Coordinates of C-alpha atoms in Angstrom, one line a residue:
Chain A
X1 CA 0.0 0.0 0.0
X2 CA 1.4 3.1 -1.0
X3 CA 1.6 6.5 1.7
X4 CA -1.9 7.9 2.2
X5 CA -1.8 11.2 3.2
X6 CA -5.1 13.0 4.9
X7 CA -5.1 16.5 5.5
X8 CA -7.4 18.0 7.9
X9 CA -8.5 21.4 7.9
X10 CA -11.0 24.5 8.2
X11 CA -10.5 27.8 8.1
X12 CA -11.8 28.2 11.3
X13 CA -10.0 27.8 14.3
X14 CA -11.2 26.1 17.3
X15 CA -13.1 23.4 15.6
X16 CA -11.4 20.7 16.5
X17 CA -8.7 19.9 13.8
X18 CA -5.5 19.1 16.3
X19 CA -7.7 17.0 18.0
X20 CA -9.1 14.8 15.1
X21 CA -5.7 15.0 13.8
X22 CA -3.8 13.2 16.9
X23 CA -7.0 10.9 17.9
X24 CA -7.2 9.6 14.3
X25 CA -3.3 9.0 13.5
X26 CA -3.7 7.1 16.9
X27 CA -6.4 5.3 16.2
X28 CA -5.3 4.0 12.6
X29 CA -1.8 3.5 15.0
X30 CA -3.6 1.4 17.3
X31 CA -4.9 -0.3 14.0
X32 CA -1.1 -1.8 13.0
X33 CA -0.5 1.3 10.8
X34 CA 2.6 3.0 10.4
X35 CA 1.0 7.0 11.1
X36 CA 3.4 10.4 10.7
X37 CA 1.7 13.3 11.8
X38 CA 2.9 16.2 10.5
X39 CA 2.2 19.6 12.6
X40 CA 1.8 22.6 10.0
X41 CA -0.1 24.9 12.6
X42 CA 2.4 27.7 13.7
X43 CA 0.9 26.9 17.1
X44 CA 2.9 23.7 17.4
X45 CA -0.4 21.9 19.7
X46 CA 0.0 18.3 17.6
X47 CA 3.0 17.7 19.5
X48 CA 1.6 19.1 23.3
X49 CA -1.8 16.7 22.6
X50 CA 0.7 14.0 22.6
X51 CA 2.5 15.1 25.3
X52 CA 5.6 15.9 23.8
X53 CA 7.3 19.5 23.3
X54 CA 6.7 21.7 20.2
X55 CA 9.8 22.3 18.3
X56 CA 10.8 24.1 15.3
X57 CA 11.3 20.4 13.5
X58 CA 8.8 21.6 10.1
X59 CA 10.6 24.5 10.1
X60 CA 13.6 22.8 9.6
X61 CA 12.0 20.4 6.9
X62 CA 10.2 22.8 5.2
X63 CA 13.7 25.0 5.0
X64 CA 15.7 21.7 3.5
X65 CA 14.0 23.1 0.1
X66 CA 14.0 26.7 0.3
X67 CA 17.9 26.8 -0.4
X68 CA 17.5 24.8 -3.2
X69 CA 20.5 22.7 -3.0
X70 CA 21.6 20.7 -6.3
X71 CA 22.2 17.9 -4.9
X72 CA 18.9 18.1 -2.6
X73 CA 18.3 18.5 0.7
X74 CA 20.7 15.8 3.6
X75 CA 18.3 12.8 4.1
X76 CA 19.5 11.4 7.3
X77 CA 19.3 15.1 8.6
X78 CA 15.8 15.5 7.4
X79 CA 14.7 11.6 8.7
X80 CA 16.4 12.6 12.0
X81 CA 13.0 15.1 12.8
X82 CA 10.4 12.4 12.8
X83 CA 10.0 12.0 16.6
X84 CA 8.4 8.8 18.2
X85 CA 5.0 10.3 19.8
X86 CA 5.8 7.4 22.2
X87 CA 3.4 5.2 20.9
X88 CA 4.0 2.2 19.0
X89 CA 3.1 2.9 15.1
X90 CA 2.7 6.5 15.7
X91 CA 5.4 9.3 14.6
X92 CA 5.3 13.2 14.5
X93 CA 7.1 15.8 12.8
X94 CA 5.8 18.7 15.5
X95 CA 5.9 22.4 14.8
X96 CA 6.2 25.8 16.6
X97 CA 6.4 29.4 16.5
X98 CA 9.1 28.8 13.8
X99 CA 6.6 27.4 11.0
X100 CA 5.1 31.2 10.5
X101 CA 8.3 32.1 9.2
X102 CA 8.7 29.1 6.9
X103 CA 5.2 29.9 5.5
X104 CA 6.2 33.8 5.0
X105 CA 9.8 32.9 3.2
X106 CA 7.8 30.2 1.4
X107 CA 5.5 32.8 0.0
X108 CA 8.2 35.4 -0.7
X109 CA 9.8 32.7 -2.8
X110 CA 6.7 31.8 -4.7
X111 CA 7.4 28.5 -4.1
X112 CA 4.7 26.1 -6.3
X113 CA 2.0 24.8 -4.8
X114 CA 3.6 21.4 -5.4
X115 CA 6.0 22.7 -2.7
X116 CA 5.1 20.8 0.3
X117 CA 4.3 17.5 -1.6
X118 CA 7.9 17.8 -3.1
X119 CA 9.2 17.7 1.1
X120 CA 6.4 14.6 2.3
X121 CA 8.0 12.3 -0.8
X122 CA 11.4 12.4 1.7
X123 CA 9.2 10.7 3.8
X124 CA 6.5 8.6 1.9
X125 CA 7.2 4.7 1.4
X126 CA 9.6 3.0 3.9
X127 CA 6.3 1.0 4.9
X128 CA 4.4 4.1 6.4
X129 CA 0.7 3.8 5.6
X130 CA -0.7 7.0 6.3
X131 CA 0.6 10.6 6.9
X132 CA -2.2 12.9 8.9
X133 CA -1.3 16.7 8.2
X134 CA -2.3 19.3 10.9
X135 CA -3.0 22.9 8.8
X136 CA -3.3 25.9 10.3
X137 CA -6.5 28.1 10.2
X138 CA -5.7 30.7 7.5
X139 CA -4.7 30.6 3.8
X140 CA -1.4 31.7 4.5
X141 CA 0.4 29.7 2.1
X142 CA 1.0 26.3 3.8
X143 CA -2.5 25.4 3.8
X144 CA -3.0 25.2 0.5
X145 CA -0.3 23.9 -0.4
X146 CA -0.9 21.2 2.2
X147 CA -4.1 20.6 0.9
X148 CA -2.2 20.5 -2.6
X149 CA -0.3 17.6 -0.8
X150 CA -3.2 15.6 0.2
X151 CA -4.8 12.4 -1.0
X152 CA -7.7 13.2 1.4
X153 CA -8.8 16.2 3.3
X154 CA -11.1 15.6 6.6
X155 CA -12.9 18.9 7.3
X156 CA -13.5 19.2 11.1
X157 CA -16.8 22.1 11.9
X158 CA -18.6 22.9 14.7
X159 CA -21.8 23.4 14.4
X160 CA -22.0 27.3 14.1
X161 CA -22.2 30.0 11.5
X162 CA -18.5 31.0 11.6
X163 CA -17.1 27.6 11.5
X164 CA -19.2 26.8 8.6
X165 CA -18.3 29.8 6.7
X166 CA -14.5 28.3 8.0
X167 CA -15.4 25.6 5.5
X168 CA -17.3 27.1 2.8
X169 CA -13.9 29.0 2.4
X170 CA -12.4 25.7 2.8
X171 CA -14.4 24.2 0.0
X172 CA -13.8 27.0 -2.3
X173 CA -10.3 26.2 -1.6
X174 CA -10.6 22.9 -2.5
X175 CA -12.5 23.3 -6.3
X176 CA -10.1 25.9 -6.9
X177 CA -7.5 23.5 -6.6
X178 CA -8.7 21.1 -8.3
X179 CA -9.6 23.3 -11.0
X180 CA -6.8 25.5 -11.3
X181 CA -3.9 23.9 -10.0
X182 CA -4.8 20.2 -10.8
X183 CA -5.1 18.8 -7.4
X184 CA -6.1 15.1 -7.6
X185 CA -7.0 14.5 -4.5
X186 CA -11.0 14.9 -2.9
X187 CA -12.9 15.8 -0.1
X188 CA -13.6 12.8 2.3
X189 CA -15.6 13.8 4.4
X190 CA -17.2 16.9 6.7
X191 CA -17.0 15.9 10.6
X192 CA -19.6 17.8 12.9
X193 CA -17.3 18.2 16.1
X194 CA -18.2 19.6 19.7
X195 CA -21.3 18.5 18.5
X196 CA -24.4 19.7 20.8
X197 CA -27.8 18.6 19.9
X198 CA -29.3 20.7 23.1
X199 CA -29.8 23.6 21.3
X200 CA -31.7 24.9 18.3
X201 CA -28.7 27.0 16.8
X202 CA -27.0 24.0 16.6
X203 CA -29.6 21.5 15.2
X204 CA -30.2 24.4 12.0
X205 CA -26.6 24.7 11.7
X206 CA -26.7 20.6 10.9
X207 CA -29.8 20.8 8.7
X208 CA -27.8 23.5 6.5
X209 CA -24.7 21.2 6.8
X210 CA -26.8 18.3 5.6
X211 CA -28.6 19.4 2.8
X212 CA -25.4 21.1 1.3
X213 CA -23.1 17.9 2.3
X214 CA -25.3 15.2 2.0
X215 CA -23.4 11.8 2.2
X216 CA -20.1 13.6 2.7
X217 CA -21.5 14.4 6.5
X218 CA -19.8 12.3 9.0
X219 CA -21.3 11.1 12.3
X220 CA -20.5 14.1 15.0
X221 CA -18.3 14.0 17.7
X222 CA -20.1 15.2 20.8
X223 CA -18.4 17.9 22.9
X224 CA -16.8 16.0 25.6
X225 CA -14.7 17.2 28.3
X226 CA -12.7 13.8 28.3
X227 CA -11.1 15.3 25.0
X228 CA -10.4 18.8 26.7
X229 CA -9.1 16.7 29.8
X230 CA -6.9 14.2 26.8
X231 CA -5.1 17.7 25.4
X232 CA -4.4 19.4 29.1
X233 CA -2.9 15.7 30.4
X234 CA -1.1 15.1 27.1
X235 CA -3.1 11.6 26.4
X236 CA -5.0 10.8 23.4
X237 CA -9.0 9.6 24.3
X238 CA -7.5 5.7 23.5
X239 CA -5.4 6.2 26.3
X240 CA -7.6 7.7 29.1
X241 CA -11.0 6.3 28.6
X242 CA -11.1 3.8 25.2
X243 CA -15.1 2.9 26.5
X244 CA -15.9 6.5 26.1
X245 CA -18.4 7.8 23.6
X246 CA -15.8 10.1 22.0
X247 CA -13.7 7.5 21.6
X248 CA -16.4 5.5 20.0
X249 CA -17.2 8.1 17.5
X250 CA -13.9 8.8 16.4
X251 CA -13.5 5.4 15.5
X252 CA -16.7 5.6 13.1
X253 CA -13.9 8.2 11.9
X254 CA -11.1 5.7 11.6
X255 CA -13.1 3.1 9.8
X256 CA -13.8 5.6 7.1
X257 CA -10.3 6.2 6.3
X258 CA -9.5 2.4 6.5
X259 CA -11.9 1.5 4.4
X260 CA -10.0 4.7 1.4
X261 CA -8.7 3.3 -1.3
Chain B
X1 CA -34.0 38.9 10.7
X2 CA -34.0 36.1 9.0
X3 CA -31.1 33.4 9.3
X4 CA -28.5 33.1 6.9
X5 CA -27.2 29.8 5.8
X6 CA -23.5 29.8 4.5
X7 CA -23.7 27.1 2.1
X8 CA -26.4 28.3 -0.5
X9 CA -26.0 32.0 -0.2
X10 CA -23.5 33.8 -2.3
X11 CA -20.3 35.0 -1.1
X12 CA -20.0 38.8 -0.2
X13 CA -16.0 38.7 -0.9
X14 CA -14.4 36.4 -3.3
X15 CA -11.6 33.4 -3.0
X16 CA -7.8 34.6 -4.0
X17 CA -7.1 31.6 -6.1
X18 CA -10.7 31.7 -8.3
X19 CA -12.4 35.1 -8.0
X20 CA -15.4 32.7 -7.7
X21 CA -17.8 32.1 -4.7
X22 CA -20.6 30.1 -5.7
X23 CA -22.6 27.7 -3.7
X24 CA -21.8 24.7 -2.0
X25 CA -23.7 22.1 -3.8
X26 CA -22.4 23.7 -6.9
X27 CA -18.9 23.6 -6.2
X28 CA -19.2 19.9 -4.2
X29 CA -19.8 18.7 -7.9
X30 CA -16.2 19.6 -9.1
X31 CA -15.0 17.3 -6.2
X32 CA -14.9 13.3 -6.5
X33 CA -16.5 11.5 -4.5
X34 CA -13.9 9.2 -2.4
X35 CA -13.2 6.0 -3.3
X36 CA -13.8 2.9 -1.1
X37 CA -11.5 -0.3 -1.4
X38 CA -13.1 -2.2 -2.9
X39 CA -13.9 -5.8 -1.1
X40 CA -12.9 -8.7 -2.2
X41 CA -15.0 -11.4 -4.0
X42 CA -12.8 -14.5 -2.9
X43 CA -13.7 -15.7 -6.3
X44 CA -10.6 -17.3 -7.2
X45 CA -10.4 -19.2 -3.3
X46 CA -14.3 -20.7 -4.1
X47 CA -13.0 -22.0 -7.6
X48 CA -9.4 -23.4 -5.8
X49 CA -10.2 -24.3 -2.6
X50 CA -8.1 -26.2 -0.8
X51 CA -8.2 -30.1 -0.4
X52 CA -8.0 -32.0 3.3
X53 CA -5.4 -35.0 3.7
X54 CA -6.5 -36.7 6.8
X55 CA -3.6 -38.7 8.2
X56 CA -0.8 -36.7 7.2
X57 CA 1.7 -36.3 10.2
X58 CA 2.7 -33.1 12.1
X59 CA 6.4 -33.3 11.3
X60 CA 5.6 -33.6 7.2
X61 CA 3.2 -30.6 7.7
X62 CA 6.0 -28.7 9.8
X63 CA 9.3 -29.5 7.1
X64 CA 6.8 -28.7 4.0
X65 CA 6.0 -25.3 5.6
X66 CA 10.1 -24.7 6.7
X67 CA 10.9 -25.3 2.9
X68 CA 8.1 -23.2 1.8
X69 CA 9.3 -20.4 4.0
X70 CA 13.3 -21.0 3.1
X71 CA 12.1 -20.7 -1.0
X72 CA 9.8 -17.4 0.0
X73 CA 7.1 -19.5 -1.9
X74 CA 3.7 -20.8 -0.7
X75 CA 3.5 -24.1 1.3
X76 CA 0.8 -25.4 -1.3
X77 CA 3.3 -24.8 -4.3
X78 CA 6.2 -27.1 -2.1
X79 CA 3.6 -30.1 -1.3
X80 CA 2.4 -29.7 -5.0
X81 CA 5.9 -30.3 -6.1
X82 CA 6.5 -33.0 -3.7
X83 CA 3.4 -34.3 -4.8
X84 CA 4.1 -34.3 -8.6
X85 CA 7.3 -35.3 -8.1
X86 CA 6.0 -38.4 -6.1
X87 CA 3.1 -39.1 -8.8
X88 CA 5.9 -38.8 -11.8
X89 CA 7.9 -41.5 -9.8
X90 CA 4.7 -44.1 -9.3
X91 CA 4.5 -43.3 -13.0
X92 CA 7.9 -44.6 -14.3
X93 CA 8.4 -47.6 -11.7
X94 CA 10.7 -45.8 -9.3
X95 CA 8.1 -45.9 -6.1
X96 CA 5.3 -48.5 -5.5
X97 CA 2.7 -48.6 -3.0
X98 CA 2.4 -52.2 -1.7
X99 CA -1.0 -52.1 0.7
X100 CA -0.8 -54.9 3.6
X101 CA -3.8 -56.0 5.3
X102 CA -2.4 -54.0 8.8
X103 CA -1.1 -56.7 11.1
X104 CA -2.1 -54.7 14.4
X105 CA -4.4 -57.9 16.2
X106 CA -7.0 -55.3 17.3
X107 CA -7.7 -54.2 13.9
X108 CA -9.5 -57.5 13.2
X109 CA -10.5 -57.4 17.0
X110 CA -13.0 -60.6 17.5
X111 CA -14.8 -62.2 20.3
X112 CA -16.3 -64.8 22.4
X113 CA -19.3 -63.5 23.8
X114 CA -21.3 -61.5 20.8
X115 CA -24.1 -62.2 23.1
X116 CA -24.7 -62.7 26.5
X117 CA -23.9 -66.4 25.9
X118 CA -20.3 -67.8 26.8
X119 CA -18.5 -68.2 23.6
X120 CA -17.1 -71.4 25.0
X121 CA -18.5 -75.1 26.1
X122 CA -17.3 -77.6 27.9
X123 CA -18.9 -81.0 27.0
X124 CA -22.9 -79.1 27.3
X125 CA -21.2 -76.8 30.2
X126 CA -22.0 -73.2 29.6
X127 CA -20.8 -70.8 31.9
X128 CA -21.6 -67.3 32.3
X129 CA -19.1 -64.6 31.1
X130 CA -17.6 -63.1 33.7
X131 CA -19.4 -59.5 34.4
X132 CA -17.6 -57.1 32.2
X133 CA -15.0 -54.3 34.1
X134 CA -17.1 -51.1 35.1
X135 CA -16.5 -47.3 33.5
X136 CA -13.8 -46.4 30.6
X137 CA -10.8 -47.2 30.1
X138 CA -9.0 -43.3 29.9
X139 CA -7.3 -42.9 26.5
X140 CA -4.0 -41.2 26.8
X141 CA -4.0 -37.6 25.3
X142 CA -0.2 -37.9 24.6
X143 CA -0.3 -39.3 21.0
X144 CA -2.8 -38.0 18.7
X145 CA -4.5 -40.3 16.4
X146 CA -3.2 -40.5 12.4
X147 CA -6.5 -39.7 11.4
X148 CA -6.8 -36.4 13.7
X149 CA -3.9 -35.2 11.6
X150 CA -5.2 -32.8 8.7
X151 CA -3.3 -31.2 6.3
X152 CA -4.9 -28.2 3.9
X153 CA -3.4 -27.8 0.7
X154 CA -4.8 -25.5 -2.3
X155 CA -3.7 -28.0 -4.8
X156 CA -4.9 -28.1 -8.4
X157 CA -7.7 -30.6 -9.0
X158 CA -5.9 -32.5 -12.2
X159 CA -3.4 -33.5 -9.1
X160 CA -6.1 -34.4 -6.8
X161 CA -8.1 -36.4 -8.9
X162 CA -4.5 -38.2 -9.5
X163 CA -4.2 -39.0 -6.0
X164 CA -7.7 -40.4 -5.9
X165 CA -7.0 -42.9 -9.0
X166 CA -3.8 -44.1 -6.9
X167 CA -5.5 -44.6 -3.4
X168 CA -8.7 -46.4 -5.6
X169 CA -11.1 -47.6 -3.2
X170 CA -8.2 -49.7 -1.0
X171 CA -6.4 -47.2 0.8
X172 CA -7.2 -43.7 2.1
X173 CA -6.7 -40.5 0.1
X174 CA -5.0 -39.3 3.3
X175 CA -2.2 -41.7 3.8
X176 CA -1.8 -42.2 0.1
X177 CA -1.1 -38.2 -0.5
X178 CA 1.3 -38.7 3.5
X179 CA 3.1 -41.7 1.2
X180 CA 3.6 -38.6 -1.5
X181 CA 4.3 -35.9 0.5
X182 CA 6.8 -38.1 2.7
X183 CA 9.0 -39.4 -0.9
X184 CA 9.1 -35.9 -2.1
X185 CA 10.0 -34.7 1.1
X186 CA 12.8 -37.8 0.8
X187 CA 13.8 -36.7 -2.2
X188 CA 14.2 -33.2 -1.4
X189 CA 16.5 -33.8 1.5
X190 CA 18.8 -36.2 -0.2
X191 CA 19.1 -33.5 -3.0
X192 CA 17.8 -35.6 -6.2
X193 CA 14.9 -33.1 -5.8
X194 CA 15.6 -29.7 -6.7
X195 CA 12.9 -26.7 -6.4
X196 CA 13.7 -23.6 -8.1
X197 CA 11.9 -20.2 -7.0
X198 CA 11.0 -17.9 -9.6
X199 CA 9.6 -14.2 -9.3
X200 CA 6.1 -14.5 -10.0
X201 CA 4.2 -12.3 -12.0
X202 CA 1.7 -9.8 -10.7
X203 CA -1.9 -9.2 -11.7
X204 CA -1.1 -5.6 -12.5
X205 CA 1.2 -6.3 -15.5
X206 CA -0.9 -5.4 -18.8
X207 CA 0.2 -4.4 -22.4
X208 CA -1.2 -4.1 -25.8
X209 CA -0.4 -6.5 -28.3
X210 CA -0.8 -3.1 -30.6
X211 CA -3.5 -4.4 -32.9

């Protein structure tokens, strides 16, 4: 099977993204699958959810390129920032303050969009199944071109008008990608998160979502302070309560991507 | 004020990379949908399944699979050889199966008393058996009976069918493919049989002829 690469992203923050990010490259871990999560939010949080320290390791991966380098970028140098999350099948390239100004030099370069899919082949094959990319909320330049990277991208929303204009920008994203720039990759799937069916706001915010979506809505992850409990202890929701509902759901999330071609 | 809904109204400000904003449904349709893996028929394993050998022993079943494993090849393809191998010898004189009626007494167990009656007289005297020993005799787990022994092999049917013809209707299909398995085994070891792996072919290989 060859590398699988999901990206998941809004362009909304707070929706949920690092969280689906780290819970689903641990479940598909916990599955016998090689995972890398790669961490391309400037906020570093992949690598705190796992309870490891944020580090300027993208940066350092995305810079390999910049220079440009005949003979390409130093291999074992580049190999040497995959981390072990500390969990068996699971690795992470984490991020930090330093991947703003990757992004910025990036974009003063007018690097392609092909840019960051030219840095994951380094990284692809050696018997890793799936690489789960973390975006930041803005169209600053790594998004796209993360997305541009992407077999799949998972879009994360929470039920409410700005997170759902977050992915109607997303989605515009996406076509124009495809359209312009030949992306070859597709939307998976839309994944209602902090999901609260108490209230009416949130119950037309899903009837909008459904009509427009359709079959590409996902089953929602309720909100759950287990997961806000996971982040602040550095444990995914496998590890501190695998009988929980959220853990249940986000395994509904897991099967879909197993069952990708 | 009525409420807005993000996904069918048109965008007030338009996206850097089109200059379009249309609505979601609309723009959904440029996307493909995502494909599934697609599941397996198992049509191939219904048309060659694989045929049962009662009465082949464990060791056999163990040094076919250590071959198979040495060579990178299937067991099947190492018991089909030994197999072919065995069948080509039968078929130029170099192996013959003799069957002998087995010699063990309690095969062709008999006895006195089919009845109640003694099976014995003394001149008109007719005693009665003595009274028969209460509860089963335990049977020892330690060695498994020949038959319990199963071996699975995903052989083609030509071959089976071959084995068949040779056990007849006087020995067991079992022991008769053990007999095989054990001379091409045999053979192996002492080096007059040689099995040569080859890479095998994938499914995904196509090309034109160019007509």
């Amino acid at each position: 099977m060859s590398t699988r690469i999901i990206c998941i992203a809004n362009h909304k923050g707070g929706v949920g993204k690092t969280t689906t990010a780290v819970t689903l490259g641990h479940g598909l871990a916990r599955r016998g699958k090689e995972v890398l999560i790669v961490d391309f939010d400037p906020q570093g949080q992949s690598a705190t959810f796992l309870g490891i320290n944020p580090s300027a390791d993208i940066y350092f991966v995305l810079a390999s390129r910049i220079a440009g380098e005949p003979r390409g970028p130093d291999l074992t140098a580049l190999k040497q920032r995959v981390r072990s999350s500390g969990r068996k099948n699971l690795w992470i390239i984490p991020g930090g303050t330093e991947t703003a100004i990757a992004q910025t030099t990036i974009v003063a370069l007018a690097k392609p969009v092909s840019y960051i899919a030219d840095v994951l082949k380094y990284f692809t094959g050696n018997g890793l199944h799936y690489i789960i990319l973390d975006t930041s909320p803005s169209l600053g330049g790594l998004q796209e071109r993360a997305v541009w990277a992407s077999d799949y991208v998972l879009a994360p929303v929470q039920p409410d008008y700005a997170a759902a204009q977050g992915l109607r920008q997303l989605i515009t994203t996406l076509t124009a990608l495809r359209q312009e720039k030949g992306w070859g990759g597709t939307l998976v799937g839309v994944l209602p998160t902090l999901y609260d069916e108490q209230t009416r706001e949130t119950r037309a915010e899903m009837k909008d979502v459904t009509r427009a979506f359709g079959n590409l809505l996902l089953p929602p992850i309720h909100r759950a302070t287990i997961l806000r409990e996971c982040a602040a202890e550095g444990l995914t929701i496998y590890e501190k309560d695998p009988g929980s509902r959220a853990a249940r759901e986000y395994e509904a999330v897991v099967d879909l991507v197993c069952s990708l071609a | 004020m009525t409420r807005r809904n993000v996904f069918e109204d048109e965008l007030p400000e338009s996206n850097p990379l089109t200059g379009s904003a249309g609505a979601v449904p609309g723009l959904l349709s440029h996307l493909p949908p995502p494909e599934r893996k697609k599941k397996r028929t198992r049509r191939w394993e219904g048309a060659n399944r694989s045929k049962h050998y009662r009465g082949v022993p464990a060791d056999l079943r163990t040094a076919i699979r250590e071959i198979a494993e040495t060579l990178s090849v299937p067991a099947d393809e190492v018991a089909r050889a030994f197999i072919e191998y065995a069948i080509n010898c039968i078929d130029v004189g170099t192996l013959r199966l003799d069957g002998r009626i087995n010699p063990r007494p309690h095969a062709q167990k008999m006895t006195l008393y089919p009845f109640n009656g003694a099976g014995w007289a003394v001149k008109g005297w007719n005693p009665q058996p003595p009274p028969a020993p209460s509860g089963r005799r335990k049977k020892s787990k330690s060695d498994p009976k020949a038959w319990q022994e199963i071996a699975h092999y995903r052989i083609p049917d030509e071959l089976h069918e071959r084995i068949k013809d040779i056990a007849y209707i006087h020995f067991p299909i079992g022991e008769v493919a053990a007999v095989l398995l054990k001379h091409g085994l045999e053979a192996y070891r002492a080096g007059t049989l040689q099995l040569t792996p080859q890479p095998s072919t994938t499914a995904n290989v196509r090309w034109n002829s160019g007509r």
